[in-house]
Structure formats: structure tokens, C-alpha cells
XYZ file of C-alpha atoms in Angstrom:
647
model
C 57.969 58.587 60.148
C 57.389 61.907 59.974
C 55.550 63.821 63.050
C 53.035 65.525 60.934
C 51.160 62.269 60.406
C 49.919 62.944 64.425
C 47.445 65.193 62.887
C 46.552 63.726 59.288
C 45.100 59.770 57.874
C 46.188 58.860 54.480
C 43.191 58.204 52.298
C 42.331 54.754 50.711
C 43.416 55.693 47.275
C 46.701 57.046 48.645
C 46.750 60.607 46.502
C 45.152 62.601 49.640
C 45.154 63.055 53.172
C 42.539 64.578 55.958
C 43.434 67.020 58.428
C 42.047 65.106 61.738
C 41.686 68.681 63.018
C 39.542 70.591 60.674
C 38.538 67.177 57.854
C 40.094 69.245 55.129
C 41.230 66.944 52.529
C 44.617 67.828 51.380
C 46.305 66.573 48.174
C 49.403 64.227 49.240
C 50.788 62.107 45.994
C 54.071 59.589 47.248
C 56.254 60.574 50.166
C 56.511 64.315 50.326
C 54.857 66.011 53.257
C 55.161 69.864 52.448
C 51.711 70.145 51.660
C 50.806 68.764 55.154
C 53.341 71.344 56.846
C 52.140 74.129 55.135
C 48.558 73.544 56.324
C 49.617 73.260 59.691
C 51.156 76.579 59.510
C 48.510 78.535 57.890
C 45.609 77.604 60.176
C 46.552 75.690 63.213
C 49.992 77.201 64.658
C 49.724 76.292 67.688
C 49.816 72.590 66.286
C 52.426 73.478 63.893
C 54.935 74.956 66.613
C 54.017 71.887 68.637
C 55.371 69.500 66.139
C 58.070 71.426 65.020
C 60.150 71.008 68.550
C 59.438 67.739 68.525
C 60.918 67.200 64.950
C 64.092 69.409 65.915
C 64.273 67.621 68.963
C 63.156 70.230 71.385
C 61.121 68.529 74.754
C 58.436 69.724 76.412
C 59.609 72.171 79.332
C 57.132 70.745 81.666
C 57.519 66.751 80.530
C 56.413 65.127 83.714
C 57.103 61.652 82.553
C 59.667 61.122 85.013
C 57.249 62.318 87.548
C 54.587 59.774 86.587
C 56.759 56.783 86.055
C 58.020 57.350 89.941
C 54.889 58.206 91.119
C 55.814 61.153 93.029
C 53.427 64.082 91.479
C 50.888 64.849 93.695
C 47.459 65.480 92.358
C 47.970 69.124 93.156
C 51.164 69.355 91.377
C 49.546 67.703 88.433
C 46.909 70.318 88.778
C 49.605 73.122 88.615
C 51.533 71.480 85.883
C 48.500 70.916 83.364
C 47.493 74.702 84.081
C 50.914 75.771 83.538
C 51.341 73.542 79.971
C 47.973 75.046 78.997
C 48.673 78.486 79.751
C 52.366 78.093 77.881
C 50.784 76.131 74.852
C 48.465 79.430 74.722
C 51.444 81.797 74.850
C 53.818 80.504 72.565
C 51.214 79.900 69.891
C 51.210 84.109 70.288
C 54.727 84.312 70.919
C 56.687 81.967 68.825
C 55.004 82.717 65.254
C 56.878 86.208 65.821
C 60.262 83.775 65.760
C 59.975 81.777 63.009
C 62.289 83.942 60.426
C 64.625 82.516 63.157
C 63.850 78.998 64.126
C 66.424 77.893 61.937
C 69.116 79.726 63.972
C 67.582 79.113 67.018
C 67.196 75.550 66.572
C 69.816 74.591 64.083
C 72.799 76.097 65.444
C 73.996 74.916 68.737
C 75.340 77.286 71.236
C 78.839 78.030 71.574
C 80.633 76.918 75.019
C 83.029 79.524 74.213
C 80.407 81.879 75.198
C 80.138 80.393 78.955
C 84.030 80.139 79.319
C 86.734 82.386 79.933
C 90.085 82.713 77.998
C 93.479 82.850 78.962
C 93.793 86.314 77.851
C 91.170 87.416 79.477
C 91.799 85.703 82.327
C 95.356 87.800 82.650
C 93.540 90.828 82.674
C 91.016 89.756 85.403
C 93.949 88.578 87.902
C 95.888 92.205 86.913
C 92.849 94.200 87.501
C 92.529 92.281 91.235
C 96.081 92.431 91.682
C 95.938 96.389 91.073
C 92.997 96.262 93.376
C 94.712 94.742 96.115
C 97.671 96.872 95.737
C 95.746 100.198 95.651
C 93.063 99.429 98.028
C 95.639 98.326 100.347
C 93.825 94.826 101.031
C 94.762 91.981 102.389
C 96.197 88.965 99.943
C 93.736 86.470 101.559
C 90.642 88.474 100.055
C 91.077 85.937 97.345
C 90.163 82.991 100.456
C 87.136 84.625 101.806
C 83.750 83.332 101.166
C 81.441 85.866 100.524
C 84.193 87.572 98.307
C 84.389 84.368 96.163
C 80.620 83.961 96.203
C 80.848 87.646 94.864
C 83.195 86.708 92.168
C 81.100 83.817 90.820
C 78.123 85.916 90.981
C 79.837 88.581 88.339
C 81.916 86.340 86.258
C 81.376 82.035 86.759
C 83.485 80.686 84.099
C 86.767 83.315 86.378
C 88.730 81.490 88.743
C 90.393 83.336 91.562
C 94.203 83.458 91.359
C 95.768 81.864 94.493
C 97.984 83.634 96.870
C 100.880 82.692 95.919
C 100.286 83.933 92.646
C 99.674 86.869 93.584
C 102.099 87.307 95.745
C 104.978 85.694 93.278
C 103.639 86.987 90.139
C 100.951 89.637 89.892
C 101.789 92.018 92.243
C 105.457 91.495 91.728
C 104.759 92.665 87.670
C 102.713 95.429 88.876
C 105.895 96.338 91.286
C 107.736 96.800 88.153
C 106.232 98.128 85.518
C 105.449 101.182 88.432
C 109.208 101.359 88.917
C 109.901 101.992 85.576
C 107.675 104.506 85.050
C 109.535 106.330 88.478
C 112.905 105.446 86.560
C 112.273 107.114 83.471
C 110.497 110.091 85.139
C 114.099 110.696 87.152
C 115.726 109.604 83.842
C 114.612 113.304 82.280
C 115.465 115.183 85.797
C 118.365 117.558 85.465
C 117.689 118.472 89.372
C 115.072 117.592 92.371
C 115.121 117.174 95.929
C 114.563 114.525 98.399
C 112.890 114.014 101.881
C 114.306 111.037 104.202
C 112.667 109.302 107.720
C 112.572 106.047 109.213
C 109.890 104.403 110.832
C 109.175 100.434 112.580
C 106.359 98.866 111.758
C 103.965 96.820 114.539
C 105.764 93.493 113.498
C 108.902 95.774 115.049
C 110.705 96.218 111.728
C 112.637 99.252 110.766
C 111.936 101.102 107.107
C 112.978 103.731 105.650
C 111.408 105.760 102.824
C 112.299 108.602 100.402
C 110.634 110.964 98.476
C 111.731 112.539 95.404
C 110.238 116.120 94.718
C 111.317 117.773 91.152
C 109.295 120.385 88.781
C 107.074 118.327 86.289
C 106.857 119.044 82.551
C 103.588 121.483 83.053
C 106.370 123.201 85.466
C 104.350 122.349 88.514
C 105.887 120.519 91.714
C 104.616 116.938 91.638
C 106.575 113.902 93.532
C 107.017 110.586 93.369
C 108.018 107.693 96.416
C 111.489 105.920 95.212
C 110.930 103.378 98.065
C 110.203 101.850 101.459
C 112.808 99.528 102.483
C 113.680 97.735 105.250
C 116.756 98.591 107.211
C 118.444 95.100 108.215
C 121.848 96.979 109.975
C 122.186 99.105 112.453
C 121.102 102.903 112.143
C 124.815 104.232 111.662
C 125.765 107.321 109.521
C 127.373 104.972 107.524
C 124.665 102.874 106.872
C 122.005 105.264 106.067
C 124.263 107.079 103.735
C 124.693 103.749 102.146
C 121.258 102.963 101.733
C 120.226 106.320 100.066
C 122.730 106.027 97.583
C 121.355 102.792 96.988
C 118.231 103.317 96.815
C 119.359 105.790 94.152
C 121.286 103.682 91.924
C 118.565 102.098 91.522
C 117.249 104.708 89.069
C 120.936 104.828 87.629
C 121.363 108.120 89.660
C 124.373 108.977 91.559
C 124.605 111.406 94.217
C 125.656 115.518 92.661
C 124.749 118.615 91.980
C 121.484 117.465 90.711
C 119.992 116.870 93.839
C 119.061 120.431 95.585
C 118.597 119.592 99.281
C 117.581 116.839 101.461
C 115.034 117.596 103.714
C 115.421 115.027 107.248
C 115.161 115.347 111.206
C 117.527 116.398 113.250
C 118.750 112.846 114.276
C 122.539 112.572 114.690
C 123.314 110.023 112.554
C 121.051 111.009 109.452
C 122.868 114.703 109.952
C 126.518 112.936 109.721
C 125.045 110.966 106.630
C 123.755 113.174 104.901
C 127.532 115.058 105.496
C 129.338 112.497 104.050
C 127.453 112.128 101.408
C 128.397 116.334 100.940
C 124.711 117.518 99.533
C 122.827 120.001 101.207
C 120.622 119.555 104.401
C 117.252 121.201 105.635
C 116.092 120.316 109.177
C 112.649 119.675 108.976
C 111.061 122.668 110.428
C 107.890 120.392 111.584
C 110.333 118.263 114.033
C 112.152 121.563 114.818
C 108.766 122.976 115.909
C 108.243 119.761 118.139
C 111.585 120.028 119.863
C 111.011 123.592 120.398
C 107.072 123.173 121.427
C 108.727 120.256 123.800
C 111.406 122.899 125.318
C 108.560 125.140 125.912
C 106.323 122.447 128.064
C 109.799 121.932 130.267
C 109.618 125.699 131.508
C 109.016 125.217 135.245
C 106.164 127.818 134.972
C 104.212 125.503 132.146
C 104.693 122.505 133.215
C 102.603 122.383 136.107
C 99.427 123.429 134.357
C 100.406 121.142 131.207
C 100.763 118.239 133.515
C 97.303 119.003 135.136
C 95.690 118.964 131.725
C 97.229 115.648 131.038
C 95.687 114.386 134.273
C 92.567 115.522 132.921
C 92.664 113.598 129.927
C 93.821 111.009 131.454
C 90.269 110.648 133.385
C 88.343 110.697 130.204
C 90.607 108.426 128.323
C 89.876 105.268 130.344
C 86.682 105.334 131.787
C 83.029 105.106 129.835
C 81.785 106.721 133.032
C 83.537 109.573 133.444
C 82.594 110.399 130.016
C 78.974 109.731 130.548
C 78.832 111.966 133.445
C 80.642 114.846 131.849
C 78.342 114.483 128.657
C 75.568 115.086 131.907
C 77.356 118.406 133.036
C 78.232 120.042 129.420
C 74.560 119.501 128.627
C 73.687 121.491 132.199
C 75.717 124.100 131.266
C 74.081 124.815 127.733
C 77.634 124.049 126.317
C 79.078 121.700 123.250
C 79.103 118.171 123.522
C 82.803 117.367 122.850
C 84.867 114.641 123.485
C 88.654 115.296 125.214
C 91.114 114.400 122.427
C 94.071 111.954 123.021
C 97.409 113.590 123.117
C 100.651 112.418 121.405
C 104.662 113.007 122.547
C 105.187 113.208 118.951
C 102.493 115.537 117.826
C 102.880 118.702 119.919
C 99.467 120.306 118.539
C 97.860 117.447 119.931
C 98.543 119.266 123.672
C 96.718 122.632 122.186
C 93.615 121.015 120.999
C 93.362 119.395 124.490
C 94.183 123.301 125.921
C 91.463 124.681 123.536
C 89.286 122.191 124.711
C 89.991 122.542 128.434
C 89.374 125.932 128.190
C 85.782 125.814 126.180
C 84.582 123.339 128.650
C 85.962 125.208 131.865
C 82.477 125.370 133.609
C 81.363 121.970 133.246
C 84.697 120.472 133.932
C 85.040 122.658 137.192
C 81.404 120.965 138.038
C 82.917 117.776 136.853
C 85.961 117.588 139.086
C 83.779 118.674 142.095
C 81.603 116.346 141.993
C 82.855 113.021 140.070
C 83.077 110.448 142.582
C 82.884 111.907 145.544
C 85.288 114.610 144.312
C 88.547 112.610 144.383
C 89.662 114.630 141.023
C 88.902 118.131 142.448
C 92.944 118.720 143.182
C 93.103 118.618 139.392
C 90.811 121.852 138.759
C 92.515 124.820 136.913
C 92.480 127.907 138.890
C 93.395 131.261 137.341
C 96.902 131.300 136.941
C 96.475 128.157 135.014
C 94.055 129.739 132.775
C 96.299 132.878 131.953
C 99.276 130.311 131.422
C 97.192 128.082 129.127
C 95.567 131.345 127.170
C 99.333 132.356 126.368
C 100.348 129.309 125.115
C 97.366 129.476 122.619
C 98.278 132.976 122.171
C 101.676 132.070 121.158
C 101.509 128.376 119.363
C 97.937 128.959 117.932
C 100.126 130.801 114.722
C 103.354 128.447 114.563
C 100.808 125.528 114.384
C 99.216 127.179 111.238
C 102.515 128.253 109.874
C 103.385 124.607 110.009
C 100.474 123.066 108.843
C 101.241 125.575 105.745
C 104.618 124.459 105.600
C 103.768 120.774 105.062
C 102.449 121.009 101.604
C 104.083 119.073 98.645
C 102.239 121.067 95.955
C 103.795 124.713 95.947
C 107.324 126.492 97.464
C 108.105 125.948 100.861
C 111.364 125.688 101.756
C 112.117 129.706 100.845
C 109.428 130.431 103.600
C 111.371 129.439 106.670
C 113.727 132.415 107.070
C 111.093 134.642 106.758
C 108.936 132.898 109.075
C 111.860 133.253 111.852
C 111.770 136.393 111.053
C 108.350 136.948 111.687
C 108.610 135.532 115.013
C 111.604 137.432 116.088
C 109.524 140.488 115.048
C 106.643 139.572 117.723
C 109.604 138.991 120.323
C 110.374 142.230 119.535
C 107.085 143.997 119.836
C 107.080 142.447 123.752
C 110.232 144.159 124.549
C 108.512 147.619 123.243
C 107.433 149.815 126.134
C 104.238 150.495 124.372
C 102.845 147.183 123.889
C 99.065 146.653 123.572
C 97.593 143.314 124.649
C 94.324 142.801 123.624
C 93.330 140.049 125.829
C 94.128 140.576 129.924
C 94.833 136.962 130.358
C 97.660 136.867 128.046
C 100.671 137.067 130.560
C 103.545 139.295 128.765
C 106.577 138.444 130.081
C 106.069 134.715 129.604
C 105.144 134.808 125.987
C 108.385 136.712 125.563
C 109.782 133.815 127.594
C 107.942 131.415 125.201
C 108.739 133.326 122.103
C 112.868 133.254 122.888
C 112.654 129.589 123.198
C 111.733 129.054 119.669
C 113.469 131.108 118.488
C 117.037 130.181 120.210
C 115.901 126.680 119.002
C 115.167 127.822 115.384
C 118.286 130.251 114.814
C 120.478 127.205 116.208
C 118.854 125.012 113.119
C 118.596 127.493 110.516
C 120.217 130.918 110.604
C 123.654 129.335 108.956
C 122.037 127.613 106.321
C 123.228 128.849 102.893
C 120.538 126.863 100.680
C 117.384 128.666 102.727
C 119.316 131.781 101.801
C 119.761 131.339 98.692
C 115.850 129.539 98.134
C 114.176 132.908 99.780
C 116.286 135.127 97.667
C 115.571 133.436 94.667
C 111.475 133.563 95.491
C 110.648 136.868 94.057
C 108.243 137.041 96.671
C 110.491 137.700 99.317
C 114.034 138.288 98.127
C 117.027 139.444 100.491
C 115.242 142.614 101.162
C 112.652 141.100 103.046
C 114.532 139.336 105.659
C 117.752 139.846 107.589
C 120.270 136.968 106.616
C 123.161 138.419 109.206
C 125.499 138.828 105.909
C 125.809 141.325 103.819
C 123.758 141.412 100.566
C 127.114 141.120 98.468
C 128.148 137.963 99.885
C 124.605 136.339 99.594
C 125.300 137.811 95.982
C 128.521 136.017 95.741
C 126.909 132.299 96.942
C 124.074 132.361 94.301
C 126.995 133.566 91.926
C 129.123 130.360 92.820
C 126.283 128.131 93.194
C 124.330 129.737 89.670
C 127.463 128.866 87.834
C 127.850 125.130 89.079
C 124.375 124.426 88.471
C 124.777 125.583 84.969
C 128.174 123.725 84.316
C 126.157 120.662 85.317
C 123.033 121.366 83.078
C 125.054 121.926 80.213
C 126.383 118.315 81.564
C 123.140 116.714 81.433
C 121.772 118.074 78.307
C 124.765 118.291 76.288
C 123.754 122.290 74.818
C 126.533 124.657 74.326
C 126.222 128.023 76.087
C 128.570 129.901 73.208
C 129.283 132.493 75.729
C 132.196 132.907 75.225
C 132.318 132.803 71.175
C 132.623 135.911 69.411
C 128.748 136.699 68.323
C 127.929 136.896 64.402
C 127.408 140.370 63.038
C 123.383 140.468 62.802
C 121.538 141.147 59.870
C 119.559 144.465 60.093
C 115.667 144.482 59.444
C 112.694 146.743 59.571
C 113.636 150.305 60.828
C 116.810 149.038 61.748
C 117.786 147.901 58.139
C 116.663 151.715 57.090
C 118.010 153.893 59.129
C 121.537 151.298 59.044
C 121.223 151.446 63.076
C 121.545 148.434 65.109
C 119.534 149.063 68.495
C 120.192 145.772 69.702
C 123.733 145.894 72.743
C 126.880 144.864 70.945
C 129.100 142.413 73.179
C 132.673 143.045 72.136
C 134.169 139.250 71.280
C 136.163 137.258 73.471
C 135.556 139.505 76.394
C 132.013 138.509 78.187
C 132.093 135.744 80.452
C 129.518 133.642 81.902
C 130.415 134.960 85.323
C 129.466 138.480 84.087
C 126.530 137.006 82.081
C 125.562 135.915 85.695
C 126.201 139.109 87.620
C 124.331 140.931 85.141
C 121.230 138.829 85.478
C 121.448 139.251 89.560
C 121.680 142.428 89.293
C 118.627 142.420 86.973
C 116.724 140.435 88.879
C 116.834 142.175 92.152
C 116.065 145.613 90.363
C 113.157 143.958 89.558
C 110.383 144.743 92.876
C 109.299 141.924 94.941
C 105.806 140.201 93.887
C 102.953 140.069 95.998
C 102.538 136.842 99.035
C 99.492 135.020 96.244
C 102.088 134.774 93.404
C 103.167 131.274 92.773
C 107.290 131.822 92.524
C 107.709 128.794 90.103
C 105.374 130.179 87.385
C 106.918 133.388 87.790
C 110.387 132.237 86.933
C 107.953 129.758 84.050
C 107.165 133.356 82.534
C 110.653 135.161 83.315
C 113.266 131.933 82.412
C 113.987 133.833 78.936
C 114.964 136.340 80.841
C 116.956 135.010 83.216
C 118.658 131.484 81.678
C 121.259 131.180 83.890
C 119.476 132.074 87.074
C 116.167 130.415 86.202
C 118.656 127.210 86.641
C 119.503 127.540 90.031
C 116.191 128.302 90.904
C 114.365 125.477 89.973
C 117.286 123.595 91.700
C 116.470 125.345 95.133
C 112.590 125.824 94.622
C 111.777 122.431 94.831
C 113.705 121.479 98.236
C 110.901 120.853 101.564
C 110.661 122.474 104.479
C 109.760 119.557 105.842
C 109.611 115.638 105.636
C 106.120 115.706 105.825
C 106.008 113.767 102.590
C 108.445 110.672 104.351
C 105.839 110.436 107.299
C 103.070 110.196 104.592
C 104.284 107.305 103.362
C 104.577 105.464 106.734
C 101.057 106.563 107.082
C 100.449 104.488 104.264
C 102.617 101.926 104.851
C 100.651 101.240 108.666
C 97.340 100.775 106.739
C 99.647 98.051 104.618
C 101.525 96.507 107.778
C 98.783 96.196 110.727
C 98.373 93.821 113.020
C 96.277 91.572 110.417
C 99.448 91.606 107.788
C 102.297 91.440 110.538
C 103.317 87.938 108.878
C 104.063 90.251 105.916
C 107.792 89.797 104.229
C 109.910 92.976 104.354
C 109.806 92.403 99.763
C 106.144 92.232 99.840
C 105.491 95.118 102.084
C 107.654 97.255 100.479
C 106.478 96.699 96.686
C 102.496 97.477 98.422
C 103.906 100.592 99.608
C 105.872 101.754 96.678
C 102.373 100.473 94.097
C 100.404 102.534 96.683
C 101.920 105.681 96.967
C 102.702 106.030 93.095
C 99.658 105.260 92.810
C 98.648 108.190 89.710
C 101.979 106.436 88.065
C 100.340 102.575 88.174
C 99.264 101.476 84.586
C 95.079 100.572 85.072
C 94.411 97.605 83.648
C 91.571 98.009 80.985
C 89.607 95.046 79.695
């Protein structure tokens, strides 16, 4: 029976019925109730929506049936309840009238569960985008086990379940791994030459690595580098075995060790020098290492060593003891002076040692206070007196500069490796200016003859390393910034002529090689048709090369020649776009220069990556496998090559 017959009596003759709401009589002949409906919706809505749900088989959102059959609702709750239904019953009969053009959807056609679950495909994308996450983020694989990070998870997305571990150790990151290497491999693929930066480096679970960096001109012709790998070195740290592992490492990019790689950039370790030997490709010390072992060399000197070990006492006070620091916060407040904390120092990281100096020497009164006073003053043996201060005030004097020449070296982004001769240079030119009669010091304390001392014992150190190297030669002669004017290479300028000569044409021989183009140097030219004023006057202007008689090697000469005609540009110039603008000029030269341009002056870029790679491998992640730590470290550091996965 239909619900409308709640609200209306059939009449005795059976051809009407009465509204029980308002007594209107309403004409109702056999079974059909439209008439009834449409009554209800014209003047009592609130009646008519009533009905409605129940004939659609909608319930009343605050039934308490249940409640009353138990007879748990408390008279209060009852209360509550009947105010709430009343004040609802008013609202939707205001509301719901505004829905009616869509009850049928609303009420006919039942929801979807499509809507509340999520698809395979979807899914996929959803582990790839945590997988990239983990990966990127360096975090930890167990993220997926915590908690509050699967409470987050269900808050965003229900229906998602969190891959496992093992899956994303097995499958997503592994995918990720590889997709990233091919984008490395067919970067390389299109590389006629680059360079390449070596280190190795043990991780806190005590396992060795090794990584390498691959440096090359990018298609904007801008330096840009990518990390070929991270890998752990099982043997034993022999010549052989490095060499072995870098070629490697290389075939796995299906390239083979040649002419195409300009320089590799390493320490000065013993066996990485005899590897890099056999494998016959040319070396650059890293001048950041050479720096250390020369900085070291220069803390030996009997006369620095005593006030450098004093100043490591010093720290030393400050490094494990709250109090001490406390009371020497007490005394640089006293004195009116800057709150600063004594920084650690490092064997490794010689400017460590001249931030501690520079600090030493700002906080001079209040430390002299300090050491006086500090228990009883049992550290006052450790107070600086004046010759301390003059020999700390020349070390500044003297490695304040080479620690900003090699912060200025480390950069990946623009030339470096043509700077180091004339850096050397530089120095030698300040040794100089202490052996002149006529010196001028500016500052009293600076002690002469032992920054001379200081000054020959970086040098010594330096020339050793670098003074015989061919490739720096030939890198600052090719930066048009400096050239073989600038700087003294000990050999005349027509041998230094005759290596970029030798080395200009095997660079070429191996570009034409790689690209398969034909120089047709040596062809007899084709007569040129005449144009323009040319074609009037019957007067070519353009050179003519007689046939069968220029050579590339004179095609080279000629453009050496040209090029050092050419005057120097100034120290802001970026060399690389100026051989971008000048290539036409120069096509054979141009060659060898972006072979030699992109070589390091240091393996800065190596000890990035195991800066990385301890964020990856701490003492949380020890348990790590050598695989999974070294796909984490490649994904992370190529990071600008990873695919982002996009919903």
C-alpha cells in the first residue's frame, strides 16, 4: 500500500479522498494515486519530502527505535533527539525542495564503490611516487612501518595500501635505479669527450666505496655533471684493482677508456696515481688535498707547532665540558665581546685550524681572563703570549687567501682546472715580494721571514705536484683568459705550441672517429662561384688554398697562431662561452679545448657524493646491503636526471 494513504481516507463512495491535513477533498477514481502526490507537493512539502524517503527507502537519520526497544535513551537524550528531528524536519522542508530536479539521481542511482577504491594503476603510481620519495629524501625504508606515517597515509588516501619493504626494496626502488641509469647512459652515449673525478671513502658500517663523477659540456654548452656510481670495493685497494674498477664502472655505459676522456682529477694516494698510469689517461692532483698536505707541512715547522698545539689545547677545554663553556659565555659577555662558540677542528680539513686561529684571536681578552681564572687557574700554562699572537696573525696572513683560492677552486659549474698554474704563480709572486729589500708590511705583527718560510713550503709542495703537468699547460693556454703569456710554464712558448699541436690533432682524429664527418682537408677545394661585387668586378677576395698542398697540421698551426694574436680576455669572461662564440673560428682548436676545459681542479665533486652517501648510510641504515646503498646514492645524486612520477 502506498505511503501516501498516511495522510488521506478514502471516501464512502470510493471516487474521492480527504486530505487528513487540510479536509480538502481530492478526486481519486480506482488505484492511481498521482492526484494525492501532487497535493502533497503543492501545499504540504514538508509532508511530501517525509513520505518520499520512506517510499525510496531512505530512514530517518535520527530513528531511535533501537534505542527504545533496549531501553537505553535517557530522558535527556530523548529530549535532544526530538529537538534535533524537529529542527531537521524544519530544515529540509527549506532545503530539500531546492533538490528535487535531482531526487531521482540522488535516490535512484546507487553510489559507485569504485569511487571509494583505488586501482591498480593508480596504485603503481602511488608506490613510485613514495619510492622516489624515499630515494630523494634520503629516508629510511621502514618509513613505510611507522605509525603516525601510516596514520598519515590513511588520512590522505584510505582505499592506498602501503607497499611493504621488501617491495620496495626488490622492486620500486630497484626500477627507479634504472630508468636513472639510462638516462646517465644515453647522456655519455652523445659525449665525444669529458672528464672524471675519483675518491674512496668507508662508510660507519666500515665498508669501503668508491665513487666517480663524470663532468662534460652540456648541449646549452654549459658544464653540468652527472654521478656514474658508488660502489663498494670488495678487494684490496691495489693499483690494479682500482684501475679495474674504473674501467668497469665505465663499461657500464659501453665506454672504454681513450682519448675521450680529458683528465682524471684524484688524490695523491700511491696506488690511485699507479692506476690511473696504467690505465695511460691524464692525471690532476687535486689541488684541495695538495693544499692539505702542504697546510699539514706548514703546522710541522718547529716554530708553528708550538702555538698550533696550544690552540688545540684550547679547544680541547671547550669541546668537553658544558662548564667551561658556560663560564667563558660569563667572560665574553664582561668584555663587551661576541658570543661565539670554539669550533671543532678536523686532521682532514686544514681550514678548520684557521677558523679556530680567527677565533682565538677575536676572543683574546676574555680567553686570557678565562685561563686565569677557570678552576683555580689550572689552564693558565695554555695562555698565548705575544710571540704566539704574531705567529698565529701570519698564518692568517698567509692561508687566509689559499683558503679562498680553494674554496673557488671547488666549483663544478665553471673552468677550474686552467686556474692552478696561475694560482702558483701568484703565490711564487708574494714569495717574491718578501725577498724584495723594500717590502712594506702593513700589519707589525706579521713576522716576515716566517711567511717567506711559510710561503716556500707551499710552494716546494705545489711545484713538486704540478709544474710538469702538460694537461694544466695546455688547459691555461687554451683559457683565453690567461694564455701562456700570463704565466711562466719553464718551457719555451714553441714547445707548449708543439703539445697543443700534437694533442689538437689527436683529439680531432678521434672526433672525426666519433661522429663519422669528413674534414676534406686535404681535397682539392671547388672553384667558387663569384657573387655580388665579387661576380662584377670578376675578383675573388676570398684566400685561394692551392690543392693537395694544405694539411691539417698547417690548418692547426695557423689557427694557434691566430688564436694567440688574439689579446687575452678579461678575469669575468666565462672561457667556455668564449670558445661557444669563437668555435667557427677556430674548429680544430675549439676541439681540444672543450676536451681540457672541462677537467677539475679538484675532487671536490667525489667527496660530495660521500657527503651524500653518509646521510644514506648512518648509524640507523648500517644493516644496509652494499646494492641498496649504492642505487640510493646513485637516485640521489642524479637527482635533476630522476623521471617524477606524475599522477
Amino acid at each position: 500500500m502506498s505511503q501516501v494513504w498516511d495522510t488521506f481516507s478514502k471516501d464512502e463512495c470510493g471516487r474521492r479522498a480527504t486530505c487528513t491535513i487540510c479536509n480538502k477533498s481530492i478526486s481519486n477514481a480506482g488505484t492511481n494515486t498521482t492526484n494525492l502526490w501532487n497535493h502533497l507537493k503543492g501545499l504540504h512539502k514538508a509532508k511530501f519530502n517525509e513520505l518520499d524517503r520512506l517510499k525510496r527507502g531512505v530512514q530517518n537519520i535520527f530513528d531511535t527505535s533501537e534505542f527504545e526497544d533496549t531501553g537505553t535513551l535517557s530522558s535527556t537524550a530523548s529530549t535532544l533527539i526530538a529537538s534535533t528531528s524537529s529542527t531537521y524536519s524544519s530544515m529540509t522542508s527549506q532545503v530539500l525542495p531546492a533538490l528535487e530536479p535531482l531526487s531521482d539521481t540522488i535516490f535512484n542511482k546507487q553510489t559507485s564503490m569504485k569511487m571509494f577504491t583505488t586501482s591498480q594503476a593508480t596504485k603503481l603510481k602511488l608506490d613510485k611516487i613514495l619510492a622516489y620519495t624515499i630515494a630523494i629524501d634520503m629516508m629510511p625504508y621502514n618509513v613505510v612501518d611507522r605509525e603516525g606515517f601510516q596514520l598519515y597515509t590513511r588520512a590522505l588516501c584510505p582505499s592506498y595500501k602501503l607497499p611493504s619493504r621488501r617491495t620496495l626494496t626488490d622492486r620500486r626502488i630497484p626500477d627507479l635505479y634504472k630508468e636513472t641509469k639510462m638516462v646517465v647512459e644515453n647522456i655519455l652515449t652523445n659525449l665525444s669527450c669529458f672528464s672524471l673525478t675519483t675518491d674512496c671513502w668507508t662508510s660507519v658500517s666500515n665498508k669501503p666505496f668508491m665513487a666517480v663523477t663524470c663532468h662534460y659540456l652540456n648541449a646549452e654548452f654549459k658544464l653540468d655533471n652527472v654521478c656514474l656510481g658508488c660502489q663498494e670495493l670488495i678487494e684490496n685497494h691495489t693499483s690494479e684493482n682500482l684501475s679495474d674498477a674504473l674501467q668497469l664502472m665505465l663499461l657500464e655505459y659501453n665506454k672504454d677508456i681513450d682519448i675521450c676522456i680529458g683528465a682524471i682529477t684524484t688524490d695523491y694516494g700511491a696506488n690511485i696515481l699507479k692506476a690511473v698510469k696504467n690505465l695511460d689517461v691524464p692525471h690532476i692532483p687535486c689541488f684541495g688535498h695538495s693544499f692539505n698536505t702542504a697546510v699539514k707541512n706548514v703546522f710541522k715547522l718547529e716554530q708553528v707547532n708550538t702555538a698550533i698545539e696550544k690552540i688545540k689545547s684550547i679547544q680541547n677545554i671547550f669541546a668537553y665540558s658544558w662548564k667551561s663553556v658556560r663560564e667563558m659565555a660569563i667572560e665574553q659577555k664582561r668584555f663587551d665581546l661576541k658570543q661565539v662558540k670554539f669550533p671543532s677542528y678536523s686532521k682532514t680539513r686544514w681550514w678548520s685550524m684557521l677558523d679556530l686561529i680567527l677565533v682565538v684571536l677575536s676572543q683574546e681578552p676574555a680567553l686570557a681572563s678565562f685561563l686565569r681564572t677557570y678552576n683555580n687557574g689550572c689552564f693558565k700554562d695554555r695562555m698565548i703570549n705575544e710571540q704566539d699572537v704574531t705567529i698565529l696573525k701570519t698564518l692568517i696572513d698567509v692561508l687566509q687567501p689559499i683558503r679562498n683560492i680553494s674554496d673557488n677552486l671547488a666549483g663544478e659549474s665553471y673552468v677550474t682546472a686552467s686556474a692552478i698554474l696561475p694560482v702558483i704563480s701568484m703565490i711564487k709572486t708574494k714569495l717574491n715580494e718578501c725577498d724584495a729589500d723594500n717590502v712594506v708590511i702593513e700589519d707589525n705583527d706579521i713576522d716576515v721571514d716566517l711567511k717567506k718560510k711559510l710561503l716556500k713550503v707551499v710552494i716546494d709542495l705545489l711545484n713538486s705536484r704540478y709544474t710538469n703537468n702538460n694537461l694544466l699547460k695546455l688547459s691555461t693556454a687554451l683559457d683565453p683568459r690567461f694564455k701562456f703569456h700570463h704565466i711562466q710554464f719553464g718551457i719555451a712558448d714553441n714547445e707548449i705550441k708543439e703539445i697543443m699541436e700534437d694533442n689538437c690533432k689527436k683529439a680531432w682524429t678521434h672526433w672525426k672517429l666519433k661522429t663519422n664527418v669528413n674534414s676534406g682537408c686535404n681535397e682539392p677545394p671547388t672553384k667558387r662561384k663569384l657573387t655580388g661585387f665579387s661576380a662584377i668586378f670578376n675578383v675573388d677576395t676570398e684566400p685561394q688554398l692551392t690543392p693537395g698542398v694544405v694539411t691539417t697540421e698547417q690548418l692547426i698551426q695557423r689557427e694557434i697562431n691566430t688564436y694567440f694574436e688574439l689579446p687575452k680576455v678579461s678575469f669575468e669572461r666565462d672561457p667556455i662561452a668564449w670558445w661557444s662564440l669563437n668555435c667557427s673560428m677556430f674548429p680544430y682548436l675549439s676541439i681540444l679545448a672543450k676536451q681540457v676545459l672541462c677537467c677539475q681542479a679538484t675532487s671536490i665533486a667525489s667527496e660530495r657524493v660521500f657527503s651524500k652517501a653518509g646521510h644514506i648510510v648512518n648509524d640507523q641504515r648500517a644493516a644496509l646491503t652494499e646494492e641498496h646503498c649504492s642505487q640510493l646514492i646513485f637516485i640521489s645524486m642524479n637527482k635533476k636526471h630522476v623521471k617524477i612520477p606524475i599522477l
